[in-house]
Short mmCIF file of C-alpha atoms in Angstrom, two decimals:
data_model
loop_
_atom_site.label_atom_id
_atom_site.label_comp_id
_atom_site.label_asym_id
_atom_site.label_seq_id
_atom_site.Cartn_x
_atom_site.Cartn_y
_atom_site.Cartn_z
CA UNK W 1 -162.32 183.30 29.95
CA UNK W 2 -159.43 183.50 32.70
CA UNK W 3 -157.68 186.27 30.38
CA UNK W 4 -160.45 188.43 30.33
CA UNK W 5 -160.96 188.83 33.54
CA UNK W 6 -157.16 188.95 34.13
CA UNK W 7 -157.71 191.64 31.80
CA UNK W 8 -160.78 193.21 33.21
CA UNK W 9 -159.09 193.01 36.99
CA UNK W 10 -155.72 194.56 35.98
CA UNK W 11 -157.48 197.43 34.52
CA UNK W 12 -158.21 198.08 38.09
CA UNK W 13 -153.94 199.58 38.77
CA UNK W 14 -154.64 202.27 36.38
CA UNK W 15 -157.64 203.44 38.63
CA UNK W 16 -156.29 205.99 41.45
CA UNK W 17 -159.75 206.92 42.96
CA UNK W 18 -160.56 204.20 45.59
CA UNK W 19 -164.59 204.25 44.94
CA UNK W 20 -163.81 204.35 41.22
CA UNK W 21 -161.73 200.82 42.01
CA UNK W 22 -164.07 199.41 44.54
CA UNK W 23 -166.78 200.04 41.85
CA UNK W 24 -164.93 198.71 38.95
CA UNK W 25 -163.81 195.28 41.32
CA UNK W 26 -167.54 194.82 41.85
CA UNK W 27 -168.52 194.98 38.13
CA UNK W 28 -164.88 192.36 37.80
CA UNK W 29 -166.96 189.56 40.04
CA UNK W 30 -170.11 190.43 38.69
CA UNK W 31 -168.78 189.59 34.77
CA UNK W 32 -166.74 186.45 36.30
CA UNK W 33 -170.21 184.99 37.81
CA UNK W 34 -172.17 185.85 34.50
CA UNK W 35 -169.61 184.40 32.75
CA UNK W 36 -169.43 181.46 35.02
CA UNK W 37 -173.41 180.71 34.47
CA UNK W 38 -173.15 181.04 31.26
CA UNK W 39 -170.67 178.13 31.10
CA UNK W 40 -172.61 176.47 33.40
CA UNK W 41 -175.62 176.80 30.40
CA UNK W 42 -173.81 176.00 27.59
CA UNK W 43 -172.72 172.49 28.94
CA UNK W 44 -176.93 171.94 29.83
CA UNK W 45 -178.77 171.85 33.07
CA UNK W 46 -181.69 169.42 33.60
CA UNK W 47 -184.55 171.34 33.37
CA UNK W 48 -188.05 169.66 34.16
CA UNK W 49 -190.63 170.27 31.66
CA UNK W 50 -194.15 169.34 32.06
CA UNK W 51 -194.99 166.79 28.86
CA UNK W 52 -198.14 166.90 27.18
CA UNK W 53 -198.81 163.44 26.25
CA UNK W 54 -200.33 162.62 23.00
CA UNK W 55 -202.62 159.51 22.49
CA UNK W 56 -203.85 158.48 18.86
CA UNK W 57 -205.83 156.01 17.96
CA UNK W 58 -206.67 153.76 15.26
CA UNK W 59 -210.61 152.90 15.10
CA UNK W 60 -213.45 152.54 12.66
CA UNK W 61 -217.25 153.08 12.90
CA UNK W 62 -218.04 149.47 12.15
CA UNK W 63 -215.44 148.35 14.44
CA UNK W 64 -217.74 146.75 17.72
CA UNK W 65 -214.63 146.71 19.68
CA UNK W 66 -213.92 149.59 19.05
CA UNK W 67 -216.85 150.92 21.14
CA UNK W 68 -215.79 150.41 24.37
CA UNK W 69 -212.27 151.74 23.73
CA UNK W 70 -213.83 154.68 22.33
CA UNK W 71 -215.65 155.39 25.29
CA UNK W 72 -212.80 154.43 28.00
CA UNK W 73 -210.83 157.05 26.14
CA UNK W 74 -213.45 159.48 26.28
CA UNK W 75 -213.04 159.21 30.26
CA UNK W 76 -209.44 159.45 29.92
CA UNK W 77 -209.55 162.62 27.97
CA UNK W 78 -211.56 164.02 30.80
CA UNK W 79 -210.13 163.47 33.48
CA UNK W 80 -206.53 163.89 32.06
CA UNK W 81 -207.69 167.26 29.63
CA UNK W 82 -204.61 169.44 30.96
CA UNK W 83 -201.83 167.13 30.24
CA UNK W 84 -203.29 164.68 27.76
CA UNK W 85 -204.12 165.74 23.52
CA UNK W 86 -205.89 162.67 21.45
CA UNK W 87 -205.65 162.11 18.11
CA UNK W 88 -208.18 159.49 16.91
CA UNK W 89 -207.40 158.32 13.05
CA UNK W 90 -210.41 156.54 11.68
CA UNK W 91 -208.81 153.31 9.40
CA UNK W 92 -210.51 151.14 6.20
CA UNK W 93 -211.13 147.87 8.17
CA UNK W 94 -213.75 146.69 8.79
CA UNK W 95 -215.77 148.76 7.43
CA UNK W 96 -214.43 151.43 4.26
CA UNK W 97 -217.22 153.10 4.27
CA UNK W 98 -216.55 155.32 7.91
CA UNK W 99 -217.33 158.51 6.97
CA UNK W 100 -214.53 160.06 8.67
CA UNK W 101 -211.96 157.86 6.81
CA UNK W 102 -213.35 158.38 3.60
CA UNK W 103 -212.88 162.30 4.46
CA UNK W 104 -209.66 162.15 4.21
CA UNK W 105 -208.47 159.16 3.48
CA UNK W 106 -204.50 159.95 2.42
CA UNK W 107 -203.64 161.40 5.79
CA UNK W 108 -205.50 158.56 7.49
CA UNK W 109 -204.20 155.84 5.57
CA UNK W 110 -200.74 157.68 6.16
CA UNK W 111 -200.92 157.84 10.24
CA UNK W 112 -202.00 154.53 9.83
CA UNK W 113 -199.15 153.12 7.35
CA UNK W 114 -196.98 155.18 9.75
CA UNK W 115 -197.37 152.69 12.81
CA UNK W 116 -197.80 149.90 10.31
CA UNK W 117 -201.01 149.31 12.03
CA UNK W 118 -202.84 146.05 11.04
CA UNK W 119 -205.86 145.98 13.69
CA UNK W 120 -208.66 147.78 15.86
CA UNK W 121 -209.04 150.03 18.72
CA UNK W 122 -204.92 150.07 19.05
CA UNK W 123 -203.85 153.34 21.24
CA UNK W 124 -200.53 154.68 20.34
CA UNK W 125 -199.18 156.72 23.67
CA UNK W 126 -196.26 159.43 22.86
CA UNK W 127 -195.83 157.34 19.37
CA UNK W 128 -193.28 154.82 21.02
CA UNK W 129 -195.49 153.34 23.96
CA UNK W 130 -197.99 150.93 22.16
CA UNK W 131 -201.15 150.60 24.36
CA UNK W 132 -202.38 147.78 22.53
CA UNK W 133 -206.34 146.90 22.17
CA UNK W 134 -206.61 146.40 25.94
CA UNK W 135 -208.16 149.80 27.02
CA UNK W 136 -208.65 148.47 30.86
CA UNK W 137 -204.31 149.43 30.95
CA UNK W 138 -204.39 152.59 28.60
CA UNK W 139 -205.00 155.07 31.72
CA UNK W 140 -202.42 153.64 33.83
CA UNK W 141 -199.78 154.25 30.83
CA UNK W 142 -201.16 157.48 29.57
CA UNK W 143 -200.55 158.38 33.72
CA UNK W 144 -197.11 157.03 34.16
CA UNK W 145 -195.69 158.88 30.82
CA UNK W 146 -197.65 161.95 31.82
CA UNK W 147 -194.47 161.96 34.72
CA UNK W 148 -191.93 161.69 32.03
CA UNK W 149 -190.44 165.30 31.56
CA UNK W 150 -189.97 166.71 27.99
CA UNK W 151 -186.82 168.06 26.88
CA UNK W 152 -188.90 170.92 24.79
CA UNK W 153 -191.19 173.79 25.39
CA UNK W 154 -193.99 174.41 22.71
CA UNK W 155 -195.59 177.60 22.98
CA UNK W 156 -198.41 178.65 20.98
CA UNK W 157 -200.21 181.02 19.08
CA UNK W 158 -202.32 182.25 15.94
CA UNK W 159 -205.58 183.56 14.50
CA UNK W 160 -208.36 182.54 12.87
CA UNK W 161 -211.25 184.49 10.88
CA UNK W 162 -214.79 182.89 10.80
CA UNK W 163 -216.05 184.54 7.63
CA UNK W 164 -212.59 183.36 5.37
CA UNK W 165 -212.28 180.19 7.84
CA UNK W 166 -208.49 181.06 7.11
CA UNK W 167 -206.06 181.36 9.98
CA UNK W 168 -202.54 180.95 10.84
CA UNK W 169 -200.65 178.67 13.71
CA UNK W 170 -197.95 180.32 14.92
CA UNK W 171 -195.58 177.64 17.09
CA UNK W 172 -192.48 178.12 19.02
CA UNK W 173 -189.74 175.31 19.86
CA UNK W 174 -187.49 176.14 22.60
CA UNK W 175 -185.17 173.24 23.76
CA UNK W 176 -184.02 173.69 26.82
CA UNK W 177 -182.46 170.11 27.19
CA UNK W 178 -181.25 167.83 24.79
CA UNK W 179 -183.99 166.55 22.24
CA UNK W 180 -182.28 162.79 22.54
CA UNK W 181 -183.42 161.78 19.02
CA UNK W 182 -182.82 162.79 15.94
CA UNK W 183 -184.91 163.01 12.27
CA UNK W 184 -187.51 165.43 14.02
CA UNK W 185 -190.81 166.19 12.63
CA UNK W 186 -193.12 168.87 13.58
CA UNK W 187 -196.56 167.74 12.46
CA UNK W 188 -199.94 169.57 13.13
CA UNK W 189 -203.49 167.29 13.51
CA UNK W 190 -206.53 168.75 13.14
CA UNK W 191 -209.20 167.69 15.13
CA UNK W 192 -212.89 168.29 15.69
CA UNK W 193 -214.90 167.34 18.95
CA UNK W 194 -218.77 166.68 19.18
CA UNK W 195 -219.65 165.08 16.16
CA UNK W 196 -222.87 163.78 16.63
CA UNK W 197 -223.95 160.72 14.38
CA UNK W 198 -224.95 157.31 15.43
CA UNK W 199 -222.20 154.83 14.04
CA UNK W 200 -222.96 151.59 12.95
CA UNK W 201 -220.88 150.00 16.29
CA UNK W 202 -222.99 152.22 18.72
CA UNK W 203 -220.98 155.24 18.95
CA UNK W 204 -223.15 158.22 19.06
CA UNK W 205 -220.86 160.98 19.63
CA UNK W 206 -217.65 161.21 17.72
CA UNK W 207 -214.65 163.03 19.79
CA UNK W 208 -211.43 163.82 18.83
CA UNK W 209 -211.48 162.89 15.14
CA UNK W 210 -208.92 163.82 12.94
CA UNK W 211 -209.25 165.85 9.74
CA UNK W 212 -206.57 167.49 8.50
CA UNK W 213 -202.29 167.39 8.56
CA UNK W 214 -200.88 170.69 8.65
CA UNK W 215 -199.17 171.24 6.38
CA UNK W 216 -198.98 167.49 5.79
CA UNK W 217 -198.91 164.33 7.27
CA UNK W 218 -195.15 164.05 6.71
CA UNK W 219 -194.50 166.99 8.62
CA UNK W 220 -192.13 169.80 8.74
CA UNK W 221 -188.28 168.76 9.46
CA UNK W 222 -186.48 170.35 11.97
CA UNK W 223 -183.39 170.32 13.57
CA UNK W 224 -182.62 170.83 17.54
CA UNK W 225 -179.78 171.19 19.77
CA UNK W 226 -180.15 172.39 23.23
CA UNK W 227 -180.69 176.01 23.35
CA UNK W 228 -182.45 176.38 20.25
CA UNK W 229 -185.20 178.37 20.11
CA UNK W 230 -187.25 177.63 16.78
CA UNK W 231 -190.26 179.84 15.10
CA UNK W 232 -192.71 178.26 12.24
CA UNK W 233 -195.64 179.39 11.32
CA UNK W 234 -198.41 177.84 8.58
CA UNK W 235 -201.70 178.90 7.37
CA UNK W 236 -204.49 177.02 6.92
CA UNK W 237 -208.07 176.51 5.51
CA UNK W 238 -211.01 174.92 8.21
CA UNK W 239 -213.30 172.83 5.72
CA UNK W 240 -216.62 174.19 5.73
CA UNK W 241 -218.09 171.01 6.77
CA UNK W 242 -216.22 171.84 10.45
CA UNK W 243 -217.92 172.76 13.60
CA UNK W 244 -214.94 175.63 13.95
CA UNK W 245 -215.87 175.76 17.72
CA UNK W 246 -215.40 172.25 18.12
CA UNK W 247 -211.82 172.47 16.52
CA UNK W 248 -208.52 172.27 18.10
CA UNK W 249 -205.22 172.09 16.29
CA UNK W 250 -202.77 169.15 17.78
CA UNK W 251 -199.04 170.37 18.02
CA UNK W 252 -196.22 167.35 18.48
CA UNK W 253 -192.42 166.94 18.11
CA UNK W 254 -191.64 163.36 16.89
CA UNK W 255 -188.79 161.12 15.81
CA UNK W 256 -189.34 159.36 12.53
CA UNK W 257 -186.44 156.79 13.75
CA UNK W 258 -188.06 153.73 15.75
CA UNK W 259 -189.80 153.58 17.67
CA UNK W 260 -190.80 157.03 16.60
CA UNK W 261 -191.09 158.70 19.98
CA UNK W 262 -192.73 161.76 20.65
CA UNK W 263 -190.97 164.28 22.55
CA UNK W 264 -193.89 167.01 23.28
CA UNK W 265 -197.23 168.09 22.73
CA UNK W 266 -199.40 170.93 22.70
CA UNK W 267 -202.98 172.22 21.83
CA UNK W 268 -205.17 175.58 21.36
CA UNK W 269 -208.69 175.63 20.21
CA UNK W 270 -209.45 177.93 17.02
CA UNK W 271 -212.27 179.36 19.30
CA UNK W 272 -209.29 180.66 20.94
CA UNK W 273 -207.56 182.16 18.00
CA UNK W 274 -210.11 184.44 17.18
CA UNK W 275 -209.45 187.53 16.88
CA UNK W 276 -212.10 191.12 17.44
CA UNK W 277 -211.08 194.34 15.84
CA UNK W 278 -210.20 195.65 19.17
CA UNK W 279 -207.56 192.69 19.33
CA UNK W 280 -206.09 193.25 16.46
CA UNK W 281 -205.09 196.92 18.10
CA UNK W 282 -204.21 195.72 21.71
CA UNK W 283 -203.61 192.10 21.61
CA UNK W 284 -202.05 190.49 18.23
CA UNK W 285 -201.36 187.63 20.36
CA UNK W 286 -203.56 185.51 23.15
CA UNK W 287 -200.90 183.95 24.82
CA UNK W 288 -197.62 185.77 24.93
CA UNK W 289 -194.93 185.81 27.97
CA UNK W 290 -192.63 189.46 28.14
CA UNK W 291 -189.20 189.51 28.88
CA UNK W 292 -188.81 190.57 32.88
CA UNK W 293 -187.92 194.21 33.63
CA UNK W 294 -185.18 195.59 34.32
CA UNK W 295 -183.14 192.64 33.51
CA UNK W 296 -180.62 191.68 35.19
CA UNK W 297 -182.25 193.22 38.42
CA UNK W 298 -181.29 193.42 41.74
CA UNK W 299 -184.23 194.15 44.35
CA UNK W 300 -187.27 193.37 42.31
CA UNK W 301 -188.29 192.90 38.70
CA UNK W 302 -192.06 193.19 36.91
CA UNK W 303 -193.17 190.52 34.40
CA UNK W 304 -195.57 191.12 31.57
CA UNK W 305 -197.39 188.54 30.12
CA UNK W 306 -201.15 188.41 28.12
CA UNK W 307 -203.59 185.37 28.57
CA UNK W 308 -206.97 184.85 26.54
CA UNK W 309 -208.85 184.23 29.86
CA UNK W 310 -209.12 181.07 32.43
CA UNK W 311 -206.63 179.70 35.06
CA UNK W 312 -203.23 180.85 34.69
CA UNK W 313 -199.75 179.81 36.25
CA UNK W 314 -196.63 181.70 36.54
CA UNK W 315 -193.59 180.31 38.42
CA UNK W 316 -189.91 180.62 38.77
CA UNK W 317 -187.38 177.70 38.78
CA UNK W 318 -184.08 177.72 39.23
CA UNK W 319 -180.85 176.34 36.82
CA UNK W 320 -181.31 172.74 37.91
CA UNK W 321 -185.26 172.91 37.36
CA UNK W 322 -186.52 173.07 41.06
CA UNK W 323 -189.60 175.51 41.84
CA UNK W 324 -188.07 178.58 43.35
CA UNK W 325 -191.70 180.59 43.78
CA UNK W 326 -195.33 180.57 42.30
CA UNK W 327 -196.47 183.78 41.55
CA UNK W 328 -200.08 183.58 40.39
CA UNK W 329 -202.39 180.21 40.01
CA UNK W 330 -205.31 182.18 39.46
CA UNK W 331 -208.67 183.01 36.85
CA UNK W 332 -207.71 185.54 35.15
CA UNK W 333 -209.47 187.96 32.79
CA UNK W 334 -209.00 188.42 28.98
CA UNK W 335 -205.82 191.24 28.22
CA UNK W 336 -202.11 192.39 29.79
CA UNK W 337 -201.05 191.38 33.36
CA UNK W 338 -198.04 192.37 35.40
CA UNK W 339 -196.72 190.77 38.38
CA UNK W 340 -193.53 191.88 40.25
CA UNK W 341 -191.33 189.13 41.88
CA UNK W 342 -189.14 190.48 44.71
CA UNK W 343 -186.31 187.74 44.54
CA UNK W 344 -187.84 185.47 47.30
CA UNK W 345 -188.51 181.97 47.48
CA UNK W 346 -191.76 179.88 48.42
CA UNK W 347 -190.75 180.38 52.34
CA UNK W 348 -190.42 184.12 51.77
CA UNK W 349 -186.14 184.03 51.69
CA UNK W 350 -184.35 185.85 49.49
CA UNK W 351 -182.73 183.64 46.71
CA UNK W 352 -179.04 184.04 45.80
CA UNK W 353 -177.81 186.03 42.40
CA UNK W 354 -177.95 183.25 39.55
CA UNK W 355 -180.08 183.10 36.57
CA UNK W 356 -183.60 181.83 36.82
CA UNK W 357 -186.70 180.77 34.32
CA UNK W 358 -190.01 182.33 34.69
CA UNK W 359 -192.73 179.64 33.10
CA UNK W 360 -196.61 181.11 31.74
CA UNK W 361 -198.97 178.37 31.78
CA UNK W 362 -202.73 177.93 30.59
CA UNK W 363 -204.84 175.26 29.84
CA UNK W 364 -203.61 175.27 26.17
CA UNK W 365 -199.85 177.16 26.18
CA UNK W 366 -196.58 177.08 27.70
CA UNK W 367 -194.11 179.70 27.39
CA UNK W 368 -190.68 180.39 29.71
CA UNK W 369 -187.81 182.94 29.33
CA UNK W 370 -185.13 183.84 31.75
CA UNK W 371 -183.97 186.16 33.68
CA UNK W 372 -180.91 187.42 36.01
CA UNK W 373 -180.51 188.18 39.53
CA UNK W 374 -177.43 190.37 40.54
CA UNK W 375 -176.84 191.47 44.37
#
């Protein structure tokens, strides 16, 4: 790097006209501090990034215990819905005849093999944290690992068509620190909220039960450094015996090495990945994040980003992963947005040239790029 700009900067002798060589100095120290914060990227920055936890239990309809711990964790999910996906696998014991088990029993009996579970309720937080049967101390632990930050981003995206019940997950891995594990899976759980039926042990309404792996229980193997940026998509068939509004699709990163951490989470509802014929013309995606313009920018620069509706959040953090500004927390409608950041910070001050990350957050999807301010 030091020849290059020795390079760059002796260039400047040749030049006779002084404005010519005051220019050309100025674009000298502007490549030296790009250069300089790239270096400072390649050897990683600590970059906090909200975790979605994911909770999955093991229960069974004939299970009394079970009953209570179902609906302790239906509180949980409710008053932790924005930072908390469960997964609820439905076992053989006591009873084999749980309807939800016997739907799909492989995957099940897989998830459940995978923990080398032998009992019921049993809460598995983030796959390595094991909440036990004790549901009175599942909160505190879903709350404490909720404060953990992730070393990925998972953004996502997709569509679904009622009439074919066929759609397509479309899920982006970004790692912006290192994943600090290694034999990585990318699994997606199906899941289906509302199911009303009276079970044997008292529950009446069945939430969160699983009912399909995508594309399998094993998962899709994938490899991560920091920096990465990986794209997958898979396609996929809702059973007809579905509520499709009730449906979500489950999105986690985990280690297959013990304990078999999880390292993120993420969720969207098919409701949300449906698609109108005006859509398809104006808005392929729901959730999608631009890249800033102009970039690198000096005095101000506009962002772009689409949102399928509800309460959004866009902010900018710095290289070591501290807030810098929020831009928007607000309800927004359906379609494109635009916001233009000005280079200030929360107290109004204008921020130094460096390279920053602009986050786009919903209820359901994450998404950050970056950007570069140059004075």
């Amino acid at each position: 790097m030091r020849i290059i700009l020795v390079f760059i900067a002796g260039c400047a002798i040749f030049i006779k006209n002084r404005k010519q060589k005051e220019a050309w100095m100025q674009f000298v120290i502007r490549t030296a501090m790009m250069l300089v914060l790239i270096v400072i990227l390649s050897f990683g920055t600590a970059l906090s990034v909200d975790r979605m936890v994911i909770a999955e239990m093991i229960t069974n309809t004939g299970c009394v215990p079970c009953y209570p711990a179902d609906m302790a964790l239906n509180e949980i999910a409710v008053n932790y819905a924005s930072l908390l996906s469960v997964i609820r696998y439905h076992w053989w014991y006591p009873d084999p005849s749980d309807p939800y088990y016997n739907f799909n029993v492989s995957e099940n009996t897989a998830r459940n093999n995978y923990y080398s579970n032998n009992y019921s309720p049993r809460l598995l937080i983030d796959g390595s944290i094991d909440g036990g049967y004790s549901y009175a101390g599942w909160e505190t632990r879903i709350d404490n690992q909720s404060f953990e930050p992730s070393p990925l981003i998972i953004a996502l995206s997709g569509n679904y068509a009622p009439d074919t019940r066929a759609g397509t997950i479309n899920v982006r891995i970004i790692a912006v620190d290192p994943p600090g594990a290694t034999s990585l899976r990318l699994r997606i759980a199906v899941i289906e909220d509302d199911i009303h039926w009276q079970a044997p042990n008292g529950v009446p309404v069945h939430e969160q039960t699983f009912r399909d792996m995508i594309p399998s229980a094993s998962g899709q193997s994938i490899t991560l450094v920091q920096g990465d940026t990986l794209d997958y998509s898979f396609a996929f068939t809702l059973s007809a015996s579905f509520a499709a509004d009730n449906c979500k699709l489950v999105v986690f990163v985990q280690s297959d090495v013990s304990p078999r951490p999880i390292l993120q989470g993420a969720r969207i509802a098919i409701p949300d990945m449906i698609q109108t014929a005006a859509d398809d013309d104006i808005m392929p995606h729901s959730f999608e994040l631009g890249q800033n313009y102009p970039n690198p920018f000096n005095a101000e620069t506009r962002i772009d980003f689409r949102t399928a509706g509800g309460r959004v959040r866009l902010e900018i953090y710095n290289i070591t992963g501290a807030l810098v500004k929020s831009l928007m927390t607000d309800n927004l409608a359906a379609g494109r947005h635009s916001v233009i950041w000005d280079g200030t910070d929360l107290s109004g001050r204008s921020v130094s040239s460096g390279v920053y990350f602009y986050r786009l957050r919903d209820s359901s999807n994450s998404e950050m790029r970056k950007m570069t301010l140059l004075k």
